[in-house]
Tab-separated table of C-alpha atoms and ligand atoms in Angstrom:
chain	number	residue	atom	x	y	z
A	289	MET	CA	6.589	-3.809	37.843
A	290	SER	CA	5.452	-7.057	36.206
A	291	ILE	CA	3.805	-6.674	32.848
A	292	ALA	CA	1.431	-8.880	30.878
A	293	LEU	CA	0.559	-8.234	27.261
A	294	VAL	CA	-2.900	-9.047	26.010
A	295	ILE	CA	-2.995	-8.881	22.226
A	296	LEU	CA	-6.397	-8.867	20.542
A	297	ALA	CA	-6.352	-10.912	17.382
A	298	ALA	CA	-9.731	-12.623	17.119
A	299	GLY	CA	-11.323	-10.497	14.423
A	300	GLN	CA	-11.859	-11.871	10.950
A	301	GLY	CA	-10.863	-8.686	9.198
A	302	THR	CA	-13.765	-8.833	6.764
A	303	ARG	CA	-12.472	-5.878	4.779
A	304	MET	CA	-9.253	-7.724	3.936
A	305	ASN	CA	-11.413	-10.030	1.781
A	306	SER	CA	-9.093	-12.929	2.583
A	307	ASP	CA	-9.023	-16.529	3.790
A	308	LEU	CA	-5.997	-15.611	5.890
A	309	PRO	CA	-6.737	-14.164	9.356
A	310	LYS	CA	-6.053	-10.435	9.209
A	311	VAL	CA	-3.213	-10.431	11.740
A	312	LEU	CA	-1.266	-12.928	9.619
A	313	HIS	CA	-0.988	-10.634	6.625
A	314	LYS	CA	2.603	-9.532	6.374
A	315	VAL	CA	4.446	-6.251	6.532
A	316	ALA	CA	8.179	-6.363	5.803
A	317	GLY	CA	8.067	-10.145	5.697
A	318	ALA	CA	6.535	-10.671	9.141
A	319	PRO	CA	2.891	-11.088	10.186
A	320	LEU	CA	1.202	-8.012	11.670
A	321	LEU	CA	0.852	-10.019	14.885
A	322	ALA	CA	4.629	-10.518	15.100
A	323	HIS	CA	5.165	-6.761	14.805
A	324	ALA	CA	2.747	-6.131	17.685
A	325	MET	CA	4.407	-8.835	19.795
A	326	HIS	CA	7.824	-7.394	18.986
A	327	ALA	CA	6.792	-3.925	20.204
A	328	GLY	CA	5.480	-5.380	23.463
A	329	ALA	CA	8.495	-7.657	23.933
A	330	ALA	CA	10.665	-4.614	24.671
A	331	LEU	CA	8.822	-4.320	28.012
A	332	GLU	CA	10.031	-7.826	28.913
A	333	PRO	CA	6.526	-9.010	29.758
A	334	GLU	CA	6.085	-11.812	32.260
A	335	LYS	CA	3.129	-13.102	30.259
A	336	ILE	CA	1.889	-12.759	26.706
A	337	VAL	CA	-1.697	-13.706	25.991
A	338	ILE	CA	-3.020	-13.738	22.439
A	339	VAL	CA	-6.800	-13.614	22.046
A	340	ALA	CA	-7.504	-15.603	18.894
A	341	GLY	CA	-10.764	-16.445	17.133
A	342	HIS	CA	-10.878	-16.583	13.360
A	343	GLY	CA	-8.118	-18.892	12.124
A	344	ALA	CA	-7.020	-19.540	15.719
A	345	ASP	CA	-4.716	-22.452	14.809
A	346	GLN	CA	-2.810	-20.413	12.280
A	347	VAL	CA	-2.699	-17.439	14.637
A	348	ALA	CA	-1.366	-19.672	17.434
A	349	GLN	CA	1.326	-21.023	15.124
A	350	ALA	CA	2.461	-17.528	14.134
A	351	ALA	CA	2.425	-16.392	17.775
A	352	HIS	CA	4.577	-19.343	18.829
A	353	ASP	CA	6.991	-18.744	15.954
A	354	GLN	CA	7.565	-15.331	17.481
A	355	ASP	CA	7.547	-16.374	21.146
A	356	GLU	CA	6.940	-19.920	22.275
A	357	THR	CA	5.846	-18.804	25.750
A	358	ALA	CA	2.831	-16.934	24.346
A	359	GLN	CA	-0.475	-18.266	25.676
A	360	ILE	CA	-3.388	-18.520	23.277
A	361	VAL	CA	-6.948	-18.045	24.462
A	362	ILE	CA	-9.936	-18.448	22.213
A	363	GLN	CA	-12.723	-15.947	21.766
A	364	SER	CA	-15.151	-17.986	19.691
A	365	GLU	CA	-17.655	-15.175	19.198
A	366	GLN	CA	-16.428	-11.626	18.712
A	367	LEU	CA	-18.687	-9.708	21.076
A	368	GLY	CA	-16.440	-6.683	21.444
A	369	THR	CA	-13.043	-5.592	22.728
A	370	ALA	CA	-13.995	-5.860	26.439
A	371	HIS	CA	-15.283	-9.386	25.867
A	372	ALA	CA	-12.033	-10.182	24.054
A	373	VAL	CA	-9.871	-8.999	26.955
A	374	ALA	CA	-12.101	-10.895	29.406
A	375	GLN	CA	-11.037	-14.150	27.688
A	376	ALA	CA	-7.511	-13.562	29.015
A	377	LYS	CA	-8.639	-13.532	32.641
A	378	SER	CA	-8.027	-17.202	33.464
A	379	ALA	CA	-4.692	-17.206	31.621
A	380	LEU	CA	-3.667	-14.352	33.931
A	381	ALA	CA	-4.936	-15.932	37.157
A	382	GLY	CA	-2.211	-15.419	39.741
A	383	PHE	CA	-0.606	-12.612	37.771
A	384	PHE	CA	-0.128	-9.381	39.708
A	385	GLY	CA	0.954	-6.361	37.757
A	386	ASP	CA	-0.012	-4.277	34.767
A	387	VAL	CA	-1.803	-5.431	31.680
A	388	ILE	CA	-1.149	-3.685	28.393
A	389	VAL	CA	-3.773	-4.313	25.747
A	390	LEU	CA	-2.482	-4.187	22.169
A	391	TYR	CA	-4.174	-4.957	18.856
A	392	GLY	CA	-2.682	-7.618	16.614
A	393	ASP	CA	-3.468	-5.521	13.557
A	394	THR	CA	-1.572	-2.436	14.751
A	395	PRO	CA	2.096	-3.058	14.009
A	396	PHE	CA	3.940	0.193	14.688
A	397	ILE	CA	3.470	1.091	18.357
A	398	ARG	CA	6.949	1.994	19.597
A	399	PRO	CA	8.387	0.480	22.793
A	400	GLU	CA	9.214	4.038	23.992
A	401	THR	CA	5.514	4.877	23.780
A	402	LEU	CA	4.593	1.857	25.903
A	403	ASP	CA	7.281	2.910	28.403
A	404	ARG	CA	5.623	6.326	28.708
A	405	MET	CA	2.290	4.631	29.374
A	406	ILE	CA	3.816	2.510	32.140
A	407	ALA	CA	5.359	5.660	33.642
A	408	ALA	CA	1.961	7.417	33.570
A	409	ARG	CA	0.431	4.477	35.420
A	410	ALA	CA	2.233	5.652	38.576
A	411	ASP	CA	-0.467	8.316	39.094
A	412	ASN	CA	-3.405	6.849	37.162
A	413	ALA	CA	-5.461	3.697	37.339
A	414	VAL	CA	-6.136	3.653	33.602
A	415	VAL	CA	-3.810	4.980	30.899
A	416	VAL	CA	-5.056	5.201	27.316
A	417	LEU	CA	-2.869	5.815	24.276
A	418	GLY	CA	-4.368	8.624	22.194
A	419	PHE	CA	-3.392	10.602	19.117
A	420	GLN	CA	-4.413	13.734	17.287
A	421	ALA	CA	-6.114	12.403	14.156
A	422	LYS	CA	-5.872	14.252	10.864
A	423	GLU	CA	-9.091	12.550	9.855
A	424	PRO	CA	-10.806	11.305	13.021
A	425	GLY	CA	-13.256	9.243	10.943
A	426	ARG	CA	-14.757	6.400	12.979
A	427	TYR	CA	-12.209	6.306	15.788
A	428	GLY	CA	-13.362	6.421	19.394
A	429	ARG	CA	-13.126	9.979	20.780
A	430	LEU	CA	-11.320	10.864	24.006
A	431	VAL	CA	-13.446	13.164	26.161
A	432	MET	CA	-11.123	15.051	28.508
A	433	ASP	CA	-11.634	17.121	31.607
A	434	GLY	CA	-8.401	19.025	31.978
A	435	ASP	CA	-5.537	16.514	32.059
A	436	SER	CA	-7.848	13.713	33.031
A	437	LEU	CA	-9.697	11.398	30.710
A	438	ARG	CA	-13.397	11.444	31.536
A	439	ARG	CA	-14.602	8.812	29.081
A	440	ILE	CA	-14.179	7.335	25.619
A	441	VAL	CA	-17.117	7.547	23.277
A	442	GLU	CA	-17.326	5.367	20.182
A	443	PHE	CA	-18.084	7.182	16.943
A	444	LYS	CA	-21.385	5.354	16.533
A	445	ASP	CA	-22.561	6.549	19.952
A	446	ALA	CA	-21.104	10.064	19.819
A	447	THR	CA	-23.007	13.331	19.616
A	448	GLU	CA	-22.108	15.936	16.973
A	449	VAL	CA	-20.109	17.846	19.573
A	450	GLU	CA	-18.199	14.722	20.579
A	451	ARG	CA	-17.544	13.797	16.956
A	452	ALA	CA	-15.815	17.167	16.541
A	453	ILE	CA	-13.115	16.010	19.003
A	454	THR	CA	-9.890	15.142	17.156
A	455	LEU	CA	-8.105	13.413	20.054
A	456	CYS	CA	-8.736	9.747	19.297
A	457	ASN	CA	-8.329	6.357	20.914
A	458	SER	CA	-5.556	4.129	19.544
A	459	GLY	CA	-6.955	1.126	21.412
A	460	VAL	CA	-3.866	0.594	23.565
A	461	ILE	CA	-4.705	0.609	27.259
A	462	ALA	CA	-2.639	0.042	30.413
A	463	CYS	CA	-4.236	-0.905	33.708
A	464	ASP	CA	-3.537	-3.031	36.783
A	465	ALA	CA	-4.741	-6.579	36.032
A	466	GLN	CA	-7.099	-6.923	38.991
A	467	THR	CA	-8.657	-3.505	38.375
A	468	LEU	CA	-8.985	-4.191	34.648
A	469	PHE	CA	-10.915	-7.425	35.052
A	470	ASP	CA	-13.112	-5.891	37.802
A	471	LEU	CA	-13.999	-3.006	35.508
A	472	ILE	CA	-14.612	-5.293	32.521
A	473	ASP	CA	-17.087	-7.311	34.628
A	474	ALA	CA	-19.198	-4.160	34.803
A	475	VAL	CA	-19.156	-3.422	31.056
A	476	GLY	CA	-22.486	-3.919	29.313
A	477	ASN	CA	-23.451	-3.941	25.654
A	478	ASP	CA	-26.212	-1.364	25.600
A	479	ASN	CA	-24.787	0.762	22.791
A	480	ALA	CA	-25.121	1.422	19.069
A	481	ALA	CA	-23.055	-1.640	18.116
A	482	GLY	CA	-24.486	-3.993	20.762
A	483	GLU	CA	-20.871	-4.829	21.710
A	484	TYR	CA	-18.933	-4.997	24.944
A	485	TYR	CA	-16.636	-1.991	24.563
A	486	LEU	CA	-13.288	-2.057	26.355
A	487	THR	CA	-13.401	1.717	26.085
A	488	ASP	CA	-16.237	1.786	28.659
A	489	ILE	CA	-13.783	0.952	31.450
A	490	VAL	CA	-12.683	4.590	31.549
A	491	ALA	CA	-16.078	5.987	32.617
A	492	LEU	CA	-16.537	3.012	34.966
A	493	ALA	CA	-13.157	3.710	36.587
A	494	ARG	CA	-14.000	7.391	37.023
A	495	ALA	CA	-17.345	6.506	38.606
A	496	ARG	CA	-15.403	4.480	41.198
A	497	GLY	CA	-13.161	7.433	41.958
A	498	LEU	CA	-10.207	6.043	40.005
A	499	SER	CA	-8.177	8.312	37.764
A	500	ALA	CA	-7.628	7.944	34.037
A	501	THR	CA	-5.349	9.788	31.664
A	502	VAL	CA	-4.079	9.892	28.106
A	503	VAL	CA	-0.571	9.474	26.765
A	504	THR	CA	-0.292	10.677	23.193
A	505	CYS	CA	1.803	9.444	20.306
A	506	ASP	CA	2.246	10.216	16.652
A	507	GLU	CA	-0.657	9.103	14.471
A	508	ALA	CA	1.753	7.025	12.334
A	509	GLU	CA	2.340	4.681	15.272
A	510	THR	CA	-1.329	3.857	15.585
A	511	LEU	CA	-1.823	2.882	11.947
A	512	GLY	CA	-4.122	-0.117	12.011
A	513	VAL	CA	-4.697	-2.450	9.106
A	514	ASN	CA	-8.295	-3.145	8.155
A	515	ALA	CA	-8.039	-3.412	4.362
A	516	ARG	CA	-5.405	-4.245	1.760
A	517	ALA	CA	-4.867	-0.575	0.953
A	518	GLN	CA	-3.875	0.019	4.586
A	519	LEU	CA	-1.616	-3.026	4.452
A	520	ALA	CA	0.176	-1.389	1.525
A	521	GLU	CA	0.340	1.909	3.450
A	522	ALA	CA	1.820	0.104	6.442
A	523	GLU	CA	4.394	-1.565	4.193
A	524	ALA	CA	5.328	1.762	2.608
A	525	ALA	CA	5.647	3.425	6.007
A	526	PHE	CA	7.842	0.597	7.267
A	527	GLN	CA	10.098	0.689	4.209
A	528	ILE	CA	10.610	4.453	4.375
A	529	ARG	CA	11.630	4.256	8.022
A	530	ALA	CA	13.851	1.190	7.599
A	531	ARG	CA	15.719	2.674	4.620
A	532	ALA	CA	16.276	5.951	6.462
A	533	ALA	CA	17.599	4.044	9.487
A	534	LEU	CA	20.072	2.073	7.340
A	535	MET	CA	21.366	5.201	5.634
A	536	GLU	CA	21.724	6.798	9.063
A	537	ASP	CA	23.851	3.762	10.004
A	538	GLY	CA	26.211	4.342	7.075
A	539	VAL	CA	24.778	2.086	4.383
A	540	THR	CA	24.607	3.450	0.828
A	541	LEU	CA	21.294	2.848	-0.889
A	542	ALA	CA	21.796	4.172	-4.406
A	543	VAL	CA	18.055	4.449	-5.064
A	544	PRO	CA	16.403	3.886	-1.671
A	545	GLY	CA	12.860	3.648	-3.009
A	546	THR	CA	13.727	0.519	-4.995
A	547	VAL	CA	15.243	-1.468	-2.120
A	548	TYR	CA	12.877	-3.760	-0.230
A	549	LEU	CA	13.798	-4.532	3.369
A	550	SER	CA	12.458	-7.011	5.899
A	551	PHE	CA	11.682	-6.466	9.574
A	552	ASP	CA	15.021	-8.040	10.546
A	553	THR	CA	17.402	-6.948	7.768
A	554	VAL	CA	20.853	-6.108	9.138
A	555	ILE	CA	23.383	-4.349	6.897
A	556	GLY	CA	26.789	-3.133	8.001
A	557	ARG	CA	28.397	0.241	7.502
A	558	ASP	CA	29.857	1.133	4.107
A	559	THR	CA	28.007	-1.605	2.334
A	560	VAL	CA	26.651	-0.394	-0.996
A	561	VAL	CA	23.251	-1.578	-2.141
A	562	GLU	CA	22.478	-0.918	-5.797
A	563	PRO	CA	18.944	-0.385	-7.156
A	564	ASN	CA	16.202	-3.011	-7.127
A	565	VAL	CA	17.418	-5.349	-4.432
A	566	VAL	CA	15.059	-7.441	-2.296
A	567	PHE	CA	16.041	-8.439	1.234
A	568	GLY	CA	13.682	-11.172	2.435
A	569	PRO	CA	13.599	-12.223	6.090
A	570	GLY	CA	16.757	-13.298	7.890
A	571	VAL	CA	19.485	-11.477	5.979
A	572	THR	CA	22.640	-10.161	7.602
A	573	VAL	CA	25.295	-8.315	5.629
A	574	GLU	CA	28.565	-7.239	7.197
A	575	TYR	CA	30.329	-3.971	6.473
A	576	GLY	CA	31.864	-3.042	3.154
A	577	ALA	CA	29.983	-5.550	1.011
A	578	GLN	CA	28.407	-4.816	-2.355
A	579	ILE	CA	24.919	-5.955	-3.156
A	580	ARG	CA	24.523	-5.236	-6.821
A	581	ALA	CA	21.368	-4.482	-8.773
A	582	PHE	CA	18.418	-6.873	-9.055
A	583	SER	CA	19.642	-9.347	-6.457
A	584	HIS	CA	17.270	-11.308	-4.212
A	585	LEU	CA	18.447	-12.399	-0.758
A	586	GLU	CA	16.743	-14.279	2.058
A	587	GLY	CA	17.929	-16.198	5.125
A	588	CYS	CA	21.581	-15.659	4.258
A	589	HIS	CA	24.767	-14.074	5.535
A	590	VAL	CA	27.175	-11.975	3.465
A	591	SER	CA	30.565	-11.256	5.011
A	592	ARG	CA	32.604	-8.131	4.560
A	593	GLY	CA	34.055	-7.377	1.183
A	594	ALA	CA	31.834	-9.898	-0.582
A	595	VAL	CA	30.143	-8.974	-3.868
A	596	VAL	CA	26.701	-10.258	-4.725
A	597	GLY	CA	25.057	-9.858	-8.117
A	598	PRO	CA	23.939	-8.214	-10.267
A	599	TYR	CA	21.046	-10.656	-10.664
A	600	ALA	CA	22.107	-13.062	-7.930
A	601	ARG	CA	19.820	-15.115	-5.744
A	602	LEU	CA	20.885	-16.072	-2.217
A	603	ARG	CA	18.433	-18.466	-0.599
A	604	PRO	CA	18.185	-19.655	3.019
A	605	GLY	CA	21.419	-21.040	4.396
A	606	ALA	CA	23.686	-19.283	1.914
A	607	GLU	CA	26.769	-18.039	3.756
A	608	LEU	CA	29.384	-16.028	1.940
A	609	ALA	CA	32.768	-15.659	3.644
A	610	GLU	CA	34.886	-12.544	3.276
A	611	ASP	CA	35.537	-11.342	-0.262
A	612	ALA	CA	33.512	-14.143	-1.851
A	613	ARG	CA	31.822	-13.350	-5.152
A	614	VAL	CA	28.510	-14.549	-6.439
A	615	GLY	CA	27.718	-13.139	-9.850
A	616	ASN	CA	24.871	-12.922	-12.323
A	617	PHE	CA	22.259	-15.629	-12.581
A	618	VAL	CA	23.793	-17.624	-9.775
A	619	GLU	CA	21.572	-19.289	-7.170
A	620	VAL	CA	23.080	-20.340	-3.848
A	621	LYS	CA	21.110	-22.295	-1.251
A	622	ASN	CA	22.232	-23.860	2.029
A	623	ALA	CA	25.863	-23.543	1.099
A	624	GLN	CA	29.013	-22.111	2.638
A	625	ILE	CA	31.098	-20.208	0.134
A	626	GLY	CA	34.692	-19.819	1.334
A	627	GLU	CA	36.843	-16.750	1.600
A	628	GLY	CA	37.589	-15.247	-1.801
A	629	ALA	CA	35.768	-18.032	-3.655
A	630	LYS	CA	34.113	-17.089	-6.942
A	631	ILE	CA	30.927	-18.308	-8.535
A	632	ASN	CA	30.527	-15.660	-11.133
A	633	HIS	CA	28.145	-16.896	-13.796
A	634	LEU	CA	24.993	-18.940	-14.330
A	635	SER	CA	25.334	-21.585	-11.637
A	636	TYR	CA	23.334	-23.457	-9.026
A	637	VAL	CA	25.146	-24.265	-5.796
A	638	GLY	CA	22.883	-25.937	-3.236
A	639	ASP	CA	23.617	-28.106	-0.180
A	640	ALA	CA	27.320	-27.563	-0.641
A	641	THR	CA	30.535	-26.233	0.774
A	642	VAL	CA	32.979	-24.400	-1.448
A	643	GLY	CA	36.486	-23.870	-0.075
A	644	ALA	CA	38.531	-20.694	0.033
A	645	ARG	CA	39.751	-19.254	-3.287
A	646	THR	CA	37.964	-21.916	-5.298
A	647	ASN	CA	36.670	-20.860	-8.717
A	648	VAL	CA	33.402	-22.355	-9.861
A	649	GLY	CA	33.078	-22.029	-13.636
A	650	ALA	CA	30.060	-20.833	-15.574
A	651	GLY	CA	27.107	-23.163	-15.780
A	652	THR	CA	28.157	-25.407	-12.899
A	653	ILE	CA	25.378	-27.270	-11.137
A	654	THR	CA	25.390	-29.183	-7.887
A	655	CYS	CA	22.859	-31.919	-8.638
A	656	ASN	CA	21.684	-32.079	-5.042
A	657	TYR	CA	18.268	-33.669	-5.494
A	658	ASP	CA	17.670	-37.211	-6.677
A	659	GLY	CA	13.919	-36.740	-6.836
A	660	VAL	CA	13.422	-37.947	-3.270
A	661	MET	CA	16.329	-36.833	-1.096
A	662	LYS	CA	18.836	-33.970	-0.948
A	663	HIS	CA	22.566	-34.682	-0.961
A	664	HIS	CA	25.679	-32.683	-0.158
A	665	THR	CA	28.545	-31.575	-2.396
A	666	ASP	CA	31.864	-30.819	-0.764
A	667	ILE	CA	34.366	-28.792	-2.774
A	668	GLY	CA	37.760	-28.078	-1.205
A	669	SER	CA	39.922	-24.972	-1.348
A	670	ASP	CA	41.897	-23.692	-4.349
A	671	VAL	CA	39.843	-25.873	-6.653
A	672	PHE	CA	39.045	-25.084	-10.279
A	673	ILE	CA	35.636	-26.364	-11.314
A	674	GLY	CA	35.507	-26.245	-15.109
A	675	SER	CA	32.537	-24.635	-16.808
A	676	ASN	CA	29.406	-26.721	-17.125
A	677	THR	CA	30.454	-29.285	-14.535
A	678	MET	CA	27.616	-31.361	-13.100
A	679	LEU	CA	28.457	-32.422	-9.557
A	680	VAL	CA	26.151	-35.336	-8.804
A	681	ALA	CA	25.797	-35.351	-5.016
A	682	PRO	CA	26.768	-36.860	-2.694
A	683	VAL	CA	30.226	-36.145	-4.013
A	684	SER	CA	33.410	-34.379	-3.006
A	685	VAL	CA	36.237	-32.629	-4.799
A	686	GLY	CA	39.524	-32.376	-2.884
A	687	ASN	CA	41.765	-29.351	-2.381
A	688	ASN	CA	43.732	-28.104	-5.405
A	689	ALA	CA	41.760	-30.380	-7.715
A	690	MET	CA	40.301	-29.533	-11.122
A	691	THR	CA	37.346	-30.758	-13.092
A	692	ALA	CA	37.356	-30.587	-16.873
A	693	SER	CA	34.641	-28.494	-18.502
A	694	GLY	CA	31.474	-30.396	-19.227
A	695	SER	CA	32.280	-33.161	-16.779
A	696	VAL	CA	29.596	-35.108	-14.982
A	697	ILE	CA	31.268	-35.856	-11.662
A	698	THR	CA	29.718	-38.867	-9.950
A	699	THR	CA	32.610	-40.139	-7.824
A	700	ASN	CA	34.848	-38.319	-5.369
A	701	VAL	CA	37.872	-36.477	-6.736
A	702	GLU	CA	40.964	-36.672	-4.513
A	703	ASN	CA	43.230	-33.724	-3.649
A	704	ASP	CA	45.362	-32.404	-6.533
A	705	ALA	CA	43.631	-34.587	-9.163
A	706	LEU	CA	42.156	-33.568	-12.512
A	707	ALA	CA	38.831	-35.250	-13.156
A	708	ILE	CA	37.626	-35.621	-16.730
A	709	ALA	CA	34.238	-37.198	-17.045
A	710	ARG	CA	32.966	-36.741	-20.563
A	711	ALA	CA	33.100	-38.665	-23.866
A	712	PRO	CA	36.471	-38.294	-25.590
A	713	GLN	CA	36.441	-36.069	-28.678
A	714	VAL	CA	36.830	-37.621	-32.182
A	715	ASN	CA	37.652	-35.443	-35.255
A	716	LYS	CA	36.678	-36.828	-38.740
A	717	PRO	CA	38.680	-35.020	-41.460
A	718	GLY	CA	36.576	-33.570	-44.298
A	719	LEU	CA	33.346	-35.015	-42.960
A	720	ALA	CA	31.735	-31.614	-42.212
A	721	VAL	CA	31.893	-30.534	-45.878
A	722	LYS	CA	30.387	-33.847	-47.058
A	723	LEU	CA	27.620	-33.547	-44.505
A	724	PHE	CA	26.781	-29.973	-45.569
A	725	GLU	CA	26.515	-31.043	-49.228
A	726	MET	CA	24.307	-33.979	-48.422
A	727	LEU	CA	21.963	-31.803	-46.358
A	728	LYS	CA	21.726	-29.129	-49.069
A	729	ARG	CA	20.851	-31.799	-51.704
A	730	LYS	CA	18.156	-33.119	-49.405
A	731	LYS	CA	16.670	-29.635	-48.829
A	732	LYS	CA	16.526	-29.014	-52.616
A	733	SER	CA	14.742	-32.286	-53.407
A	734	ASN	CA	12.235	-31.606	-50.577
A	735	GLU	CA	11.442	-28.172	-52.094
A	736	LYS	CA	10.885	-29.726	-55.578
A	737	GLY	CA	8.507	-32.260	-54.125
A	738	HIS	CA	6.378	-29.451	-52.587
A	739	SER	CA	6.048	-27.269	-55.739
B	958	UD1	C1	-11.560	0.194	18.479
B	958	UD1	C2	-11.925	1.086	19.683
B	958	UD1	C3	-11.899	2.554	19.222
B	958	UD1	C4	-10.534	2.892	18.647
B	958	UD1	C5	-10.161	1.920	17.539
B	958	UD1	C6	-8.746	2.131	17.114
B	958	UD1	C7	-13.469	-0.189	21.094
B	958	UD1	C8	-14.872	-0.407	21.471
B	958	UD1	N1	-13.237	0.729	20.154
B	958	UD1	O1	-12.577	0.347	17.526
B	958	UD1	O2	-12.174	3.410	20.315
B	958	UD1	O3	-10.516	4.217	18.171
B	958	UD1	O4	-10.287	0.552	17.976
B	958	UD1	O5	-8.459	1.329	16.004
B	958	UD1	O6	-12.577	-0.814	21.663
B	958	UD1	N2	-11.254	-7.705	18.452
B	958	UD1	C9	-11.296	-8.963	18.985
B	958	UD1	N3	-12.480	-9.432	19.468
B	958	UD1	C10	-13.614	-8.698	19.437
B	958	UD1	C11	-13.563	-7.404	18.884
B	958	UD1	C12	-12.363	-6.930	18.406
B	958	UD1	O7	-10.298	-9.670	19.033
B	958	UD1	O8	-14.643	-9.204	19.902
B	958	UD1	C13	-9.975	-7.203	17.930
B	958	UD1	C14	-10.040	-6.940	16.452
B	958	UD1	O9	-9.616	-8.074	15.718
B	958	UD1	C15	-9.082	-5.778	16.277
B	958	UD1	C16	-9.192	-5.041	17.597
B	958	UD1	O10	-9.718	-5.953	18.521
B	958	UD1	O11	-7.745	-6.193	16.132
B	958	UD1	C17	-10.057	-3.806	17.499
B	958	UD1	O12	-11.354	-4.194	17.109
B	958	UD1	P1	-12.165	-3.371	16.033
B	958	UD1	O13	-13.471	-4.039	15.855
B	958	UD1	O14	-11.347	-3.118	14.853
B	958	UD1	O15	-12.394	-2.018	16.854
B	958	UD1	P2	-12.770	-0.618	16.251
B	958	UD1	O16	-14.206	-0.607	15.927
B	958	UD1	O17	-11.802	-0.268	15.190
B	959	CA	CA1	-10.181	-1.464	13.746
């Protein structure tokens, strides 16, 4: 069965009180829209159509970041969910198969749930995803007759009896494309909101002798984000699940509630993560590594046995080979750190390669930026970089070389060489004592002058 996803993402999200379109607010480092697309992607859809409106350019950009084949259609006026889906009709011309309608602001629908909806389509023209709501609030209510769905009534239009129903509409609907667009053509806007309700297709289908049913899921899956408080709830829900999944996979989280994970964080078995660690997007950690307290990682790879932190920062492009060590107050960006190499204290290593077993002393800086362009520093293996070395890129240091502490290295250092690049030291016998005495006399005469 071919599948097309239609993801509704045109709404402004007034209650977010934001310049950013609602679906671009992030949970676990990824836009809400990307989460929705990710859930649908598991069905291997033939087509993905995003209905954009407010902030359409930004929404299109985010959609294409996630999947460059996504088609964007514009709903310039938000006249209701049926009107929104209708905008996808021309993009789906020539498509034969099932359409699944998802909301861009509903990030947690599970692929397994969508699979169950597709399965239920075998015997039903329309399949709606419902849930038992703890607080049904303003959700649309699912009016059943036996196992069949008779109609969906929006809260605004519901009678007291209907409002007492706790089985609610998640908004996710599956239907054959041709049937869906035929039914939508018949939807009017004569209701309390004056909107074209997608939910009306159920009663319209039934009136044509077509069957409709409900597949239910856990309420947590249907969590939609309308306001910042719900964004925070969604984040919390994601984090709790992601931490539990990692621990299940054999990762130690010493204090799980203090570890922040991203949608794509991968951590191998027997890695230990200490308290207060942030994993931004794009981090992979192999097994048996240690990520020590208060470290911040994004877009980086940590190989097995490596130790990061405490208080380390790994930025995009940082790659630590096996058993490498990056210690406190060290920042690494776009740099390959070789096997067993050590950068233990107070350093910046950016746009660089550091060879195996090399030791980078405290306070070392790769001066990678000249104010206009970035340049590369290449440090070989078994090198000793003395403390407080400035490596002015582009520059290289050969294998088995050394730099003297405090050196400013501006030209390449060949293999096995010691580079000293600092003013020679001069000792003046007795001069310190004379200088002290002179300064004390000066201080005294200054004090007299003031009194
Ligand atoms: C909708 C359902 C309701 C369900 C609820 C679940 C309808 C009529 N009602 O109500 O039964 O319980 O979702 O959350 O479908 N959108 C557009 N264009 C539009 C209108 C909406 O893109 O013209 C998008 C919104 O940005 C949002 C989604 O569709 O992502 C749902 O719209 P919203 O207005 O939030 O619907 P609800 O009133 O919550
Ligand atoms: Ca809503």
